[in-house]
XYZ file of N, CA and C in Angstrom:
864
model
N 183.096 -43.954 -37.857
C 184.158 -43.053 -37.396
C 184.927 -42.471 -38.584
N 185.157 -43.299 -39.610
C 185.879 -42.852 -40.799
C 185.112 -41.751 -41.528
N 183.804 -41.982 -41.733
C 182.972 -41.002 -42.433
C 182.886 -39.707 -41.624
N 182.757 -39.839 -40.310
C 182.669 -38.669 -39.434
C 183.953 -37.838 -39.503
N 185.108 -38.507 -39.501
C 186.394 -37.807 -39.566
C 186.546 -37.071 -40.891
N 186.145 -37.719 -41.981
C 186.247 -37.093 -43.304
C 185.307 -35.897 -43.416
N 184.076 -36.060 -42.913
C 183.108 -34.953 -42.989
C 183.584 -33.756 -42.175
N 184.178 -34.012 -41.009
C 184.739 -32.913 -40.216
C 185.915 -32.274 -40.944
N 186.719 -33.101 -41.613
C 187.849 -32.581 -42.369
C 187.412 -31.615 -43.456
N 186.300 -31.935 -44.148
C 185.791 -31.060 -45.204
C 185.360 -29.709 -44.645
N 184.632 -29.730 -43.532
C 184.124 -28.475 -42.960
C 185.260 -27.643 -42.368
N 186.198 -28.296 -41.677
C 187.326 -27.554 -41.121
C 188.223 -27.007 -42.223
N 188.202 -27.648 -43.404
C 188.969 -27.133 -44.545
C 188.472 -25.754 -44.957
N 187.167 -25.505 -44.787
C 186.607 -24.188 -45.110
C 187.253 -23.120 -44.230
N 187.484 -23.461 -42.963
C 188.203 -22.551 -42.057
C 189.602 -22.266 -42.606
N 190.303 -23.324 -43.041
C 191.634 -23.148 -43.604
C 191.634 -22.279 -44.848
N 190.603 -22.426 -45.677
C 190.488 -21.611 -46.898
C 190.287 -20.138 -46.550
N 189.502 -19.879 -45.507
C 189.294 -18.498 -45.059
C 190.589 -17.886 -44.550
N 191.344 -18.641 -43.771
C 192.624 -18.152 -43.244
C 193.616 -17.923 -44.376
N 193.565 -18.761 -45.408
C 194.452 -18.629 -46.567
C 194.321 -17.248 -47.218
N 193.095 -16.723 -47.244
C 192.845 -15.429 -47.897
C 193.624 -14.285 -47.248
N 193.856 -14.374 -45.957
C 194.594 -13.299 -45.279
C 196.017 -13.709 -44.935
N 196.172 -14.877 -44.360
C 197.490 -15.303 -43.864
C 198.482 -15.535 -44.989
N 198.041 -16.152 -46.080
C 198.942 -16.463 -47.181
C 198.964 -15.376 -48.264
N 197.803 -14.857 -48.628
C 197.776 -13.880 -49.723
C 198.180 -12.492 -49.239
N 197.588 -12.040 -48.130
C 197.902 -10.694 -47.623
C 199.050 -10.668 -46.627
N 199.482 -11.851 -46.162
C 200.483 -11.934 -45.091
C 199.997 -11.168 -43.863
N 198.705 -11.369 -43.539
C 198.030 -10.669 -42.442
C 197.634 -11.699 -41.385
N 198.295 -11.719 -40.219
C 197.928 -12.660 -39.152
C 196.656 -12.194 -38.448
N 195.515 -12.675 -38.912
C 194.226 -12.152 -38.467
C 193.660 -12.950 -37.291
N 193.708 -12.369 -36.102
C 193.181 -13.026 -34.908
C 191.655 -12.927 -34.824
N 191.044 -12.192 -35.725
C 189.577 -12.122 -35.753
C 188.967 -13.504 -35.915
N 189.724 -14.423 -36.501
C 189.273 -15.805 -36.725
C 188.638 -16.400 -35.480
N 189.262 -16.194 -34.339
C 188.772 -16.810 -33.098
C 187.515 -16.125 -32.566
N 187.102 -15.051 -33.230
C 185.838 -14.411 -32.886
C 184.777 -14.663 -33.937
N 185.166 -14.562 -35.219
C 184.191 -14.742 -36.300
C 183.736 -16.193 -36.437
N 184.599 -17.151 -36.110
C 184.215 -18.567 -36.198
C 183.063 -18.903 -35.244
N 183.199 -18.662 -33.931
C 182.067 -18.952 -33.045
C 180.886 -18.010 -33.262
N 181.158 -16.786 -33.765
C 180.067 -15.848 -34.049
C 179.156 -16.422 -35.131
N 179.754 -17.026 -36.158
C 178.968 -17.671 -37.202
C 178.081 -18.760 -36.635
N 178.640 -19.565 -35.745
C 177.854 -20.620 -35.105
C 176.742 -20.071 -34.235
N 177.048 -19.013 -33.479
C 176.061 -18.414 -32.579
C 174.877 -17.844 -33.349
N 175.160 -17.133 -34.433
C 174.092 -16.526 -35.242
C 173.230 -17.611 -35.881
N 173.881 -18.615 -36.481
C 173.141 -19.679 -37.160
C 172.259 -20.456 -36.192
N 172.831 -20.859 -35.068
C 172.080 -21.666 -34.091
C 170.925 -20.871 -33.498
N 171.158 -19.613 -33.159
C 170.097 -18.782 -32.573
C 168.922 -18.629 -33.537
N 169.209 -18.343 -34.796
C 168.141 -18.167 -35.792
C 167.405 -19.480 -36.049
N 168.144 -20.585 -36.124
C 167.506 -21.890 -36.372
C 166.562 -22.257 -35.237
N 166.988 -22.004 -33.990
C 166.127 -22.322 -32.841
C 164.873 -21.447 -32.795
N 164.915 -20.334 -33.526
C 163.742 -19.447 -33.590
C 162.900 -19.694 -34.836
N 163.185 -20.796 -35.507
C 162.358 -21.204 -36.637
C 162.774 -20.695 -37.992
N 163.918 -20.040 -38.080
C 164.397 -19.529 -39.367
C 164.952 -20.678 -40.199
N 164.746 -20.619 -41.511
C 165.277 -21.625 -42.418
C 166.793 -21.745 -42.225
N 167.337 -22.982 -42.120
C 168.775 -23.134 -41.847
C 169.682 -22.523 -42.914
N 169.216 -22.471 -44.177
C 170.015 -21.846 -45.230
C 170.085 -20.336 -45.027
N 168.945 -19.756 -44.649
C 168.912 -18.313 -44.359
C 169.756 -18.012 -43.122
N 169.669 -18.884 -42.114
C 170.444 -18.704 -40.884
C 171.944 -18.786 -41.173
N 172.323 -19.707 -42.047
C 173.738 -19.858 -42.406
C 174.229 -18.635 -43.180
N 173.382 -18.121 -44.062
C 173.731 -16.900 -44.809
C 173.903 -15.720 -43.855
N 173.019 -15.630 -42.861
C 173.124 -14.560 -41.856
C 174.423 -14.694 -41.067
N 174.844 -15.933 -40.812
C 176.104 -16.172 -40.110
C 177.284 -15.661 -40.929
N 177.227 -15.877 -42.243
C 178.285 -15.378 -43.137
C 178.344 -13.855 -43.086
N 177.177 -13.214 -43.109
C 177.113 -11.748 -43.042
C 177.713 -11.257 -41.726
N 177.407 -11.951 -40.623
C 177.963 -11.569 -39.318
C 179.483 -11.661 -39.334
N 180.012 -12.724 -39.955
C 181.462 -12.860 -40.075
C 182.066 -11.747 -40.906
N 181.378 -11.388 -41.988
C 181.850 -10.277 -42.837
C 181.918 -8.969 -42.052
N 180.925 -8.734 -41.201
C 180.913 -7.513 -40.387
C 182.067 -7.507 -39.396
N 182.382 -8.681 -38.824
C 183.531 -8.774 -37.914
C 184.821 -8.471 -38.661
N 184.943 -9.023 -39.871
C 186.119 -8.746 -40.691
C 186.216 -7.278 -41.061
N 185.059 -6.666 -41.357
C 185.035 -5.238 -41.703
C 185.499 -4.392 -40.518
N 185.084 -4.779 -39.326
C 185.499 -4.033 -38.133
C 187.017 -4.082 -37.962
N 187.591 -5.272 -38.138
C 189.055 -5.409 -38.048
C 189.740 -4.587 -39.142
N 189.184 -4.680 -40.355
C 189.763 -3.953 -41.483
C 189.750 -2.455 -41.284
N 188.656 -1.931 -40.753
C 188.561 -0.484 -40.517
C 189.511 -0.032 -39.402
N 189.635 -0.853 -38.366
C 190.573 -0.516 -37.287
C 192.007 -0.469 -37.813
N 192.306 -1.395 -38.754
C 193.667 -1.479 -39.293
C 193.935 -0.409 -40.356
N 193.016 -0.293 -41.320
C 193.267 0.617 -42.446
C 192.971 2.076 -42.112
N 191.915 2.336 -41.347
C 191.537 3.717 -41.022
C 192.052 4.168 -39.655
N 191.989 3.240 -38.696
C 192.453 3.598 -37.348
C 193.944 3.435 -37.153
N 194.624 2.793 -38.130
C 196.073 2.581 -38.070
C 196.505 1.801 -36.825
N 195.624 0.909 -36.373
C 195.954 0.023 -35.255
C 196.693 -1.188 -35.827
N 197.761 -1.670 -35.193
C 198.526 -2.809 -35.715
C 197.649 -4.034 -35.991
N 198.103 -4.866 -36.912
C 197.314 -6.011 -37.387
C 196.841 -6.925 -36.257
N 197.778 -7.383 -35.447
C 197.417 -8.326 -34.382
C 196.449 -7.702 -33.387
N 196.717 -6.460 -33.001
C 195.867 -5.790 -32.015
C 194.467 -5.548 -32.569
N 194.356 -5.216 -33.848
C 193.034 -5.015 -34.469
C 192.202 -6.280 -34.359
N 192.817 -7.425 -34.707
C 192.113 -8.700 -34.641
C 191.731 -9.084 -33.226
N 192.643 -8.831 -32.290
C 192.382 -9.180 -30.885
C 191.231 -8.346 -30.327
N 191.182 -7.062 -30.676
C 190.100 -6.194 -30.195
C 188.737 -6.696 -30.679
N 188.657 -7.049 -31.966
C 187.381 -7.539 -32.514
C 187.058 -8.916 -31.960
N 188.072 -9.773 -31.855
C 187.866 -11.114 -31.291
C 187.281 -11.030 -29.885
N 187.828 -10.137 -29.061
C 187.340 -9.959 -27.688
C 185.910 -9.424 -27.683
N 185.630 -8.495 -28.584
C 184.286 -7.915 -28.667
C 183.253 -8.959 -29.074
N 183.666 -9.885 -29.942
C 182.734 -10.919 -30.428
C 182.183 -11.771 -29.291
N 182.970 -11.945 -28.230
C 182.517 -12.748 -27.085
C 181.254 -12.136 -26.474
N 181.272 -10.829 -26.263
C 180.100 -10.153 -25.690
C 178.935 -10.131 -26.676
N 179.244 -9.944 -27.954
C 178.195 -9.923 -28.977
C 177.480 -11.269 -29.037
N 178.237 -12.356 -28.916
C 177.620 -13.695 -28.927
C 176.707 -13.906 -27.723
N 177.121 -13.389 -26.579
C 176.276 -13.487 -25.386
C 174.976 -12.700 -25.584
N 175.072 -11.559 -26.245
C 173.866 -10.778 -26.554
C 172.945 -11.547 -27.506
N 173.536 -12.185 -28.495
C 172.750 -12.890 -29.508
C 172.073 -14.124 -28.920
N 172.852 -14.949 -28.205
C 172.310 -16.216 -27.689
C 171.607 -16.050 -26.348
N 171.989 -15.034 -25.590
C 171.402 -14.841 -24.276
C 171.977 -15.756 -23.217
N 172.954 -16.550 -23.599
C 173.609 -17.488 -22.681
C 174.962 -17.888 -23.282
N 175.724 -18.686 -22.528
C 177.059 -19.058 -23.008
C 177.020 -20.134 -24.090
N 175.987 -20.972 -24.077
C 175.872 -22.005 -25.116
C 174.404 -22.267 -25.417
N 174.160 -22.779 -26.609
C 172.787 -22.999 -27.059
C 172.755 -24.242 -27.938
N 171.793 -25.149 -27.648
C 171.708 -26.413 -28.388
C 170.692 -26.369 -29.518
N 170.767 -27.410 -30.361
C 169.878 -27.509 -31.530
C 169.009 -28.760 -31.459
N 168.450 -29.022 -30.313
C 167.649 -30.226 -30.110
C 166.392 -30.201 -30.987
N 166.256 -31.239 -31.819
C 165.086 -31.421 -32.697
C 164.866 -30.273 -33.691
N 165.914 -29.553 -34.003
C 165.791 -28.448 -34.956
C 166.112 -28.935 -36.366
N 165.572 -28.244 -37.351
C 165.849 -28.570 -38.752
C 167.178 -27.939 -39.154
N 168.133 -28.773 -39.577
C 169.473 -28.310 -39.901
C 169.708 -28.317 -41.407
N 170.791 -27.698 -41.819
C 171.075 -27.567 -43.244
C 171.305 -28.923 -43.897
N 171.883 -29.876 -43.139
C 172.135 -31.200 -43.691
C 170.881 -32.081 -43.703
N 169.830 -31.626 -43.017
C 168.584 -32.406 -42.970
C 167.868 -32.423 -44.312
N 168.258 -31.528 -45.216
C 167.637 -31.463 -46.545
C 167.940 -32.731 -47.342
N 169.117 -33.318 -47.098
C 169.531 -34.515 -47.823
C 168.807 -35.745 -47.272
N 168.499 -36.734 -48.122
C 167.641 -37.861 -47.708
C 168.370 -39.070 -47.130
N 169.669 -38.941 -46.851
C 170.435 -40.109 -46.420
C 170.567 -40.150 -44.892
N 171.434 -41.017 -44.405
C 171.676 -41.091 -42.963
C 172.423 -39.846 -42.504
N 172.431 -39.614 -41.187
C 173.060 -38.415 -40.638
C 174.534 -38.300 -41.035
N 175.269 -39.414 -40.950
C 176.699 -39.379 -41.250
C 176.951 -39.055 -42.723
N 176.177 -39.655 -43.616
C 176.326 -39.384 -45.056
C 175.901 -37.949 -45.371
N 174.837 -37.484 -44.729
C 174.379 -36.100 -44.929
C 175.461 -35.096 -44.528
N 176.116 -35.354 -43.376
C 177.200 -34.477 -42.928
C 178.363 -34.490 -43.922
N 178.676 -35.681 -44.427
C 179.771 -35.820 -45.385
C 179.478 -35.044 -46.669
N 178.273 -35.227 -47.213
C 177.910 -34.560 -48.467
C 177.797 -33.050 -48.283
N 177.262 -32.632 -47.136
C 177.150 -31.190 -46.861
C 178.522 -30.532 -46.837
N 179.460 -31.170 -46.133
C 180.814 -30.644 -46.081
C 181.461 -30.597 -47.453
N 181.280 -31.664 -48.235
C 181.861 -31.734 -49.584
C 181.277 -30.656 -50.493
N 179.959 -30.486 -50.434
C 179.292 -29.488 -51.285
C 179.770 -28.079 -50.956
N 179.800 -27.748 -49.670
C 180.162 -26.382 -49.279
C 181.640 -26.085 -49.520
N 182.529 -27.037 -49.264
C 183.952 -26.778 -49.503
C 184.214 -26.639 -50.997
N 183.461 -27.370 -51.805
C 183.585 -27.244 -53.263
C 183.122 -25.862 -53.722
N 181.982 -25.413 -53.186
C 181.454 -24.094 -53.548
C 182.425 -22.981 -53.157
N 183.033 -23.109 -51.984
C 183.980 -22.087 -51.522
C 185.203 -22.043 -52.430
N 185.743 -23.204 -52.789
C 186.923 -23.248 -53.658
C 186.609 -22.680 -55.035
N 185.460 -23.066 -55.601
C 185.060 -22.545 -56.913
C 184.905 -21.027 -56.845
N 184.268 -20.536 -55.779
C 184.083 -19.093 -55.607
C 185.409 -18.361 -55.479
N 186.341 -18.931 -54.710
C 187.649 -18.304 -54.530
C 188.437 -18.277 -55.833
N 188.409 -19.378 -56.583
C 189.129 -19.434 -57.856
C 188.556 -18.412 -58.844
N 187.233 -18.309 -58.865
C 186.587 -17.343 -59.760
C 186.977 -15.917 -59.379
N 186.901 -15.614 -58.083
C 187.218 -14.261 -57.611
C 188.677 -13.891 -57.870
N 189.601 -14.803 -57.530
C 191.023 -14.492 -57.654
C 191.485 -14.420 -59.104
N 190.655 -14.896 -60.033
C 190.998 -14.831 -61.453
C 190.477 -13.552 -62.112
N 189.688 -12.773 -61.380
C 189.172 -11.509 -61.920
C 190.228 -10.410 -61.747
N 189.981 -9.246 -62.369
C 190.904 -8.115 -62.228
C 190.981 -7.663 -60.774
N 189.827 -7.686 -60.098
C 189.792 -7.309 -58.687
C 190.617 -8.295 -57.858
N 190.459 -9.586 -58.170
C 191.212 -10.615 -57.458
C 192.708 -10.488 -57.696
N 193.093 -10.169 -58.928
C 194.511 -9.993 -59.237
C 195.083 -8.782 -58.514
N 194.269 -7.730 -58.380
C 194.696 -6.551 -57.617
C 194.882 -6.910 -56.143
N 194.000 -7.782 -55.664
C 194.079 -8.254 -54.279
C 195.367 -9.053 -54.054
N 195.688 -9.942 -54.999
C 196.911 -10.741 -54.900
C 198.137 -9.836 -54.968
N 198.096 -8.846 -55.874
C 199.216 -7.910 -56.020
C 199.451 -7.126 -54.731
N 198.366 -6.788 -54.029
C 198.479 -6.068 -52.756
C 199.241 -6.902 -51.743
N 198.965 -8.200 -51.720
C 199.674 -9.081 -50.797
C 201.115 -9.318 -51.200
N 201.367 -9.415 -52.506
C 202.725 -9.686 -52.993
C 203.658 -8.507 -52.760
N 203.201 -7.309 -53.146
C 204.049 -6.121 -53.027
C 203.168 -4.873 -52.939
N 202.826 -4.447 -51.723
C 201.924 -3.287 -51.554
C 202.434 -2.018 -52.218
N 203.743 -1.780 -52.144
C 204.302 -0.559 -52.730
C 204.131 -0.550 -54.249
N 204.422 -1.689 -54.869
C 204.255 -1.786 -56.318
C 202.778 -1.659 -56.698
N 201.910 -2.294 -55.887
C 200.470 -2.228 -56.155
C 199.987 -0.777 -56.117
N 200.463 -0.011 -55.137
C 200.072 1.397 -55.042
C 200.579 2.199 -56.237
N 201.760 1.836 -56.734
C 202.317 2.553 -57.893
C 201.483 2.326 -59.151
N 200.722 1.221 -59.182
C 199.831 0.934 -60.308
C 198.421 1.488 -60.077
N 198.246 2.246 -59.015
C 196.962 2.881 -58.745
C 195.988 2.024 -57.969
N 196.447 0.933 -57.388
C 195.573 0.053 -56.599
C 195.436 0.633 -55.194
N 194.211 0.737 -54.723
C 193.959 1.206 -53.366
C 194.163 0.019 -52.417
N 195.363 -0.105 -51.871
C 195.709 -1.279 -51.059
C 194.881 -1.358 -49.777
N 194.504 -0.195 -49.238
C 193.662 -0.197 -48.041
C 192.328 -0.870 -48.297
N 191.726 -0.560 -49.450
C 190.448 -1.182 -49.801
C 190.607 -2.680 -50.050
N 191.737 -3.058 -50.661
C 191.992 -4.479 -50.918
C 192.125 -5.247 -49.602
N 192.835 -4.653 -48.650
C 193.012 -5.311 -47.350
C 191.679 -5.416 -46.619
N 190.881 -4.348 -46.685
C 189.562 -4.362 -46.053
C 188.678 -5.433 -46.690
N 188.686 -5.498 -48.022
C 187.896 -6.497 -48.737
C 188.347 -7.910 -48.371
N 189.661 -8.116 -48.294
C 190.184 -9.435 -47.959
C 189.743 -9.899 -46.583
N 189.760 -8.992 -45.614
C 189.335 -9.345 -44.256
C 187.842 -9.642 -44.197
N 187.060 -8.922 -44.977
C 185.609 -9.170 -45.020
C 185.324 -10.543 -45.614
N 185.928 -10.828 -46.762
C 185.705 -12.124 -47.434
C 186.218 -13.274 -46.570
N 187.415 -13.117 -46.042
C 188.028 -14.162 -45.222
C 187.160 -14.530 -44.027
N 186.713 -13.514 -43.291
C 185.924 -13.804 -42.078
C 184.512 -14.264 -42.403
N 183.999 -13.907 -43.585
C 182.735 -14.470 -44.025
C 182.851 -15.966 -44.238
N 183.946 -16.398 -44.866
C 184.194 -17.836 -45.087
C 184.397 -18.548 -43.757
N 185.145 -17.918 -42.860
C 185.403 -18.519 -41.538
C 184.100 -18.667 -40.753
N 183.223 -17.656 -40.823
C 181.926 -17.735 -40.130
C 181.059 -18.838 -40.729
N 181.166 -19.048 -42.052
C 180.445 -20.151 -42.694
C 180.896 -21.481 -42.095
N 182.213 -21.638 -41.931
C 182.739 -22.854 -41.305
C 182.182 -23.010 -39.889
N 182.135 -21.899 -39.136
C 181.600 -21.948 -37.774
C 180.139 -22.346 -37.736
N 179.345 -21.831 -38.691
C 177.916 -22.167 -38.758
C 177.715 -23.636 -39.090
N 178.507 -24.158 -40.026
C 178.378 -25.568 -40.424
C 178.836 -26.506 -39.321
N 179.928 -26.153 -38.641
C 180.414 -26.975 -37.528
C 179.389 -27.003 -36.398
N 178.802 -25.845 -36.094
C 177.797 -25.766 -35.026
C 176.602 -26.656 -35.347
N 176.171 -26.669 -36.612
C 175.041 -27.513 -37.001
C 175.434 -28.988 -37.005
N 176.681 -29.258 -37.341
C 177.149 -30.640 -37.333
C 177.265 -31.177 -35.905
N 177.720 -30.326 -34.993
C 177.903 -30.738 -33.600
C 176.631 -30.591 -32.775
N 175.683 -29.774 -33.261
C 174.401 -29.646 -32.577
C 174.346 -28.580 -31.503
N 175.312 -27.684 -31.458
C 175.281 -26.618 -30.448
C 176.239 -25.498 -30.839
N 176.060 -24.341 -30.218
C 176.972 -23.213 -30.360
C 177.451 -22.817 -28.971
N 178.706 -22.405 -28.878
C 179.284 -22.037 -27.590
C 180.197 -20.839 -27.784
N 180.158 -19.891 -26.844
C 180.958 -18.673 -26.990
C 182.456 -18.964 -26.912
N 182.847 -20.076 -26.299
C 184.267 -20.419 -26.175
C 184.744 -21.336 -27.296
N 183.874 -21.585 -28.287
C 184.209 -22.534 -29.359
C 185.353 -22.035 -30.232
N 185.619 -20.739 -30.214
C 186.651 -20.193 -31.092
C 188.063 -20.320 -30.556
N 188.215 -20.688 -29.279
C 189.546 -20.756 -28.679
C 190.377 -21.845 -29.370
N 191.458 -21.447 -29.962
C 192.368 -22.405 -30.588
C 192.034 -22.788 -32.013
N 190.917 -22.275 -32.582
C 190.551 -22.697 -33.941
C 191.555 -22.206 -34.978
N 192.241 -21.107 -34.692
C 193.229 -20.613 -35.644
C 194.362 -21.622 -35.816
N 194.645 -22.384 -34.755
C 195.669 -23.432 -34.839
C 195.200 -24.548 -35.771
N 193.909 -24.900 -35.677
C 193.355 -25.939 -36.548
C 193.428 -25.495 -38.008
N 193.030 -24.241 -38.263
C 193.069 -23.725 -39.624
C 194.479 -23.659 -40.175
N 195.418 -23.180 -39.363
C 196.810 -23.102 -39.799
C 197.410 -24.484 -40.010
N 196.999 -25.434 -39.165
C 197.491 -26.806 -39.330
C 197.061 -27.366 -40.680
N 195.797 -27.146 -41.058
C 195.306 -27.596 -42.361
C 196.115 -26.967 -43.485
N 196.386 -25.684 -43.326
C 197.126 -24.923 -44.341
C 198.567 -25.415 -44.463
N 199.243 -25.539 -43.335
C 200.657 -25.908 -43.329
C 200.858 -27.355 -43.750
N 200.035 -28.265 -43.224
C 200.161 -29.683 -43.594
C 199.945 -29.850 -45.091
N 198.945 -29.140 -45.637
C 198.680 -29.205 -47.072
C 199.864 -28.718 -47.885
N 200.517 -27.645 -47.407
C 201.678 -27.110 -48.125
C 202.886 -28.032 -48.033
N 202.980 -28.761 -46.922
C 204.073 -29.729 -46.781
C 203.874 -30.897 -47.746
N 202.605 -31.323 -47.890
C 202.294 -32.447 -48.778
C 202.450 -32.048 -50.239
N 201.919 -30.855 -50.595
C 201.996 -30.361 -51.971
C 202.674 -28.992 -51.971
N 203.844 -28.901 -52.567
C 204.553 -27.621 -52.637
C 204.821 -27.250 -54.092
N 204.990 -25.941 -54.336
C 205.261 -25.422 -55.683
C 204.198 -25.856 -56.692
N 202.957 -25.562 -56.376
C 201.839 -25.967 -57.225
C 201.004 -24.747 -57.624
N 200.009 -24.964 -58.488
C 199.128 -23.883 -58.929
C 198.191 -23.466 -57.799
N 197.477 -22.357 -58.020
C 196.541 -21.866 -57.009
C 195.468 -22.894 -56.704
N 194.884 -23.493 -57.744
C 193.835 -24.503 -57.541
C 194.364 -25.663 -56.719
N 195.577 -26.091 -57.006
C 196.169 -27.210 -56.269
C 196.487 -26.815 -54.833
N 196.843 -25.542 -54.623
C 197.093 -25.063 -53.254
C 195.814 -25.102 -52.422
N 194.706 -24.743 -53.041
C 193.421 -24.778 -52.329
C 193.008 -26.216 -52.041
N 193.216 -27.106 -53.014
C 192.921 -28.525 -52.791
C 193.840 -29.110 -51.717
N 195.075 -28.600 -51.660
C 196.023 -29.069 -50.644
C 195.534 -28.750 -49.241
N 194.783 -27.651 -49.102
C 194.233 -27.296 -47.787
C 193.224 -28.358 -47.341
N 192.424 -28.852 -48.288
C 191.483 -29.931 -47.953
C 192.248 -31.174 -47.524
N 193.289 -31.514 -48.282
C 194.107 -32.682 -47.932
C 194.738 -32.489 -46.556
N 195.243 -31.278 -46.306
C 195.840 -30.987 -45.007
C 194.837 -31.081 -43.873
N 193.617 -30.609 -44.120
C 192.569 -30.672 -43.104
C 192.201 -32.120 -42.782
N 192.070 -32.931 -43.829
C 191.757 -34.353 -43.623
C 192.888 -35.044 -42.870
N 194.138 -34.735 -43.272
C 195.296 -35.345 -42.612
C 195.338 -34.950 -41.139
N 195.030 -33.683 -40.867
C 195.043 -33.204 -39.478
C 193.974 -33.923 -38.644
N 192.780 -34.062 -39.207
C 191.709 -34.746 -38.484
C 192.069 -36.193 -38.188
N 192.724 -36.856 -39.139
C 193.149 -38.240 -38.916
C 194.278 -38.328 -37.898
N 195.152 -37.309 -37.870
C 196.197 -37.278 -36.849
C 195.592 -37.151 -35.451
N 194.616 -36.259 -35.330
C 193.935 -36.095 -34.035
C 193.189 -37.375 -33.655
N 192.530 -37.982 -34.648
C 191.836 -39.250 -34.408
C 192.827 -40.314 -33.941
N 194.030 -40.337 -34.525
C 195.058 -41.297 -34.122
C 195.518 -41.054 -32.697
N 195.654 -39.779 -32.328
C 196.065 -39.433 -30.961
C 195.027 -39.939 -29.958
N 193.746 -39.743 -30.297
C 192.663 -40.207 -29.410
C 192.644 -41.729 -29.353
N 192.838 -42.386 -30.519
C 192.810 -43.851 -30.587
C 193.939 -44.475 -29.770
N 195.056 -43.741 -29.642
C 196.189 -44.250 -28.871
C 195.978 -44.097 -27.365
N 194.863 -43.471 -26.985
C 194.511 -43.378 -25.567
C 195.012 -42.140 -24.856
N 195.461 -41.122 -25.612
C 195.909 -39.880 -24.973
C 194.707 -39.133 -24.390
N 194.961 -38.340 -23.359
C 193.912 -37.571 -22.693
C 193.369 -36.503 -23.647
N 192.073 -36.575 -23.940
C 191.462 -35.635 -24.892
C 191.373 -34.207 -24.337
N 191.608 -34.046 -23.044
C 191.577 -32.700 -22.455
C 192.728 -31.841 -22.963
N 193.746 -32.497 -23.510
C 194.933 -31.776 -23.962
C 195.026 -31.709 -25.483
N 193.867 -31.746 -26.160
C 193.868 -31.753 -27.628
C 194.519 -30.499 -28.213
N 194.326 -29.363 -27.559
C 194.916 -28.125 -28.081
C 196.447 -28.183 -28.018
N 196.961 -28.824 -26.985
C 198.410 -29.006 -26.877
C 198.908 -29.909 -28.004
N 198.182 -31.004 -28.255
C 198.577 -31.908 -29.330
C 198.524 -31.179 -30.678
N 197.487 -30.345 -30.843
C 197.347 -29.588 -32.096
C 198.536 -28.654 -32.301
N 198.933 -27.965 -31.218
C 200.061 -27.036 -31.307
C 201.354 -27.774 -31.634
N 201.544 -28.950 -31.045
C 202.753 -29.748 -31.304
C 202.772 -30.205 -32.762
N 201.619 -30.689 -33.260
C 201.529 -31.139 -34.651
C 201.844 -29.981 -35.603
N 201.284 -28.802 -35.312
C 201.519 -27.632 -36.156
C 202.991 -27.234 -36.122
N 203.602 -27.248 -34.934
C 205.020 -26.885 -34.813
C 205.899 -27.829 -35.633
N 205.586 -29.121 -35.573
C 206.357 -30.111 -36.345
C 206.206 -29.850 -37.840
N 204.967 -29.578 -38.270
C 204.721 -29.320 -39.698
C 205.438 -28.056 -40.166
N 205.499 -27.041 -39.304
C 206.194 -25.804 -39.653
C 207.705 -26.024 -39.782
N 208.226 -27.006 -39.028
C 209.665 -27.277 -39.068
C 210.070 -28.180 -40.223
N 209.100 -28.892 -40.807
C 209.424 -29.860 -41.867
C 210.156 -29.229 -43.048
N 209.698 -28.059 -43.594
C 210.439 -27.460 -44.717
C 211.899 -27.161 -44.379
N 212.150 -26.642 -43.173
C 213.514 -26.332 -42.759
C 214.344 -27.616 -42.611
N 213.726 -28.652 -42.045
C 214.418 -29.939 -41.900
C 214.741 -30.540 -43.265
N 213.809 -30.366 -44.219
C 214.039 -30.847 -45.592
C 215.240 -30.149 -46.205
N 215.278 -28.817 -46.066
C 216.384 -28.041 -46.634
C 217.722 -28.459 -46.037
N 217.739 -28.659 -44.721
C 218.984 -29.071 -44.068
C 219.405 -30.462 -44.526
N 218.426 -31.354 -44.696
C 218.727 -32.721 -45.121
C 219.336 -32.725 -46.523
N 218.706 -31.987 -47.463
C 219.196 -31.969 -48.845
C 220.549 -31.254 -48.945
N 220.766 -30.223 -48.112
C 222.071 -29.563 -48.095
C 223.158 -30.530 -47.624
N 222.812 -31.344 -46.623
C 223.762 -32.311 -46.081
C 224.075 -33.379 -47.127
N 223.029 -33.813 -47.861
C 223.218 -34.823 -48.902
C 224.132 -34.286 -50.005
N 223.869 -33.023 -50.436
C 224.683 -32.415 -51.481
C 226.134 -32.229 -51.012
N 226.284 -31.857 -49.729
C 227.630 -31.657 -49.173
C 228.413 -32.965 -49.145
N 227.735 -34.066 -48.771
C 228.396 -35.364 -48.720
C 228.810 -35.855 -50.105
N 228.010 -35.455 -51.122
C 228.376 -35.852 -52.481
C 229.618 -35.108 -52.960
C-alpha cells in the first residue's frame, strides 16, 4: 500500500506540474485540464489495445493533449473568448472526442503490454520507478525550458503582460505556447495513470483539477519563498502528501464515494493556511 501510494503520488505530481505552467506562471485558470487529462488516457489506451508500442502510444497522448491546449489557446488569444469559457468549451468537446476515439465510455487494458512492463521488477516497483522516471524527466525539461530566453519571455508574460509587450514579446504566442505545453504534460499524466490503473474512462477527468491544485497548494504551504527548482520539487512533495491524506481518510473508514468532497475540503484548508499563518503572526506581534 505504501509503494502504491508513493507511485501514484509521483504520477499525479506530473498533473500538478502541468497546472503550474498555466495557473502559477500565467495566472490562467485552465479548465482544459479536465478534458486533456482523460483524453491522454483515452488515446494511449486505445492505441495500446490495437498493438501500438506503449511508448509511441504515450507520445501520441501527449500530442493529443497539446492539440487540446492549442484549441483553448486559439479560442482565448484569437477568438477573444474569456479564459474560463475557452477551457470549458474545449473540456466539453473532449468528451465527445474520447467517445469517437474509444468507441465506448471506457476501455480496459487486459493482458496488454504497458509502459511499465519494460522494467524487470514486480508490478508495484515498476509503477514506482516509472512514476519517478517520468516526473524527473518533466521537471528537468521544465527547468531547461524556463531557463532559456523563450522561457524567460514566457515567465515575463505571466508576471507583467504590459511590460512584456513593451519589450517586444508577443504575449499571445507565449500564452498559446504555455497552454500547449501545459496540456501536453497533463495528457502525459493521464496516459500514465490510465496504464497504471489498467483502463481509460471518459469521466476520469472530473475533479482532477482539484487533485492537481491540491498538490500545488500543499507543496507551497510546505515550502514557501524558494527557488524555481525547489517549487517544482515542492509539487511532488505536495502530491505525495495529498495521496497520503486521501489514504488516511480511507483508512479511517470514510465512505470512498465522497472522495471528491474530501479532496475539496483538504484543498480549501490548504488554501486558508497562508491566511491563518498571517493572522497568527500578526496576533503574536500585537501581543508583544
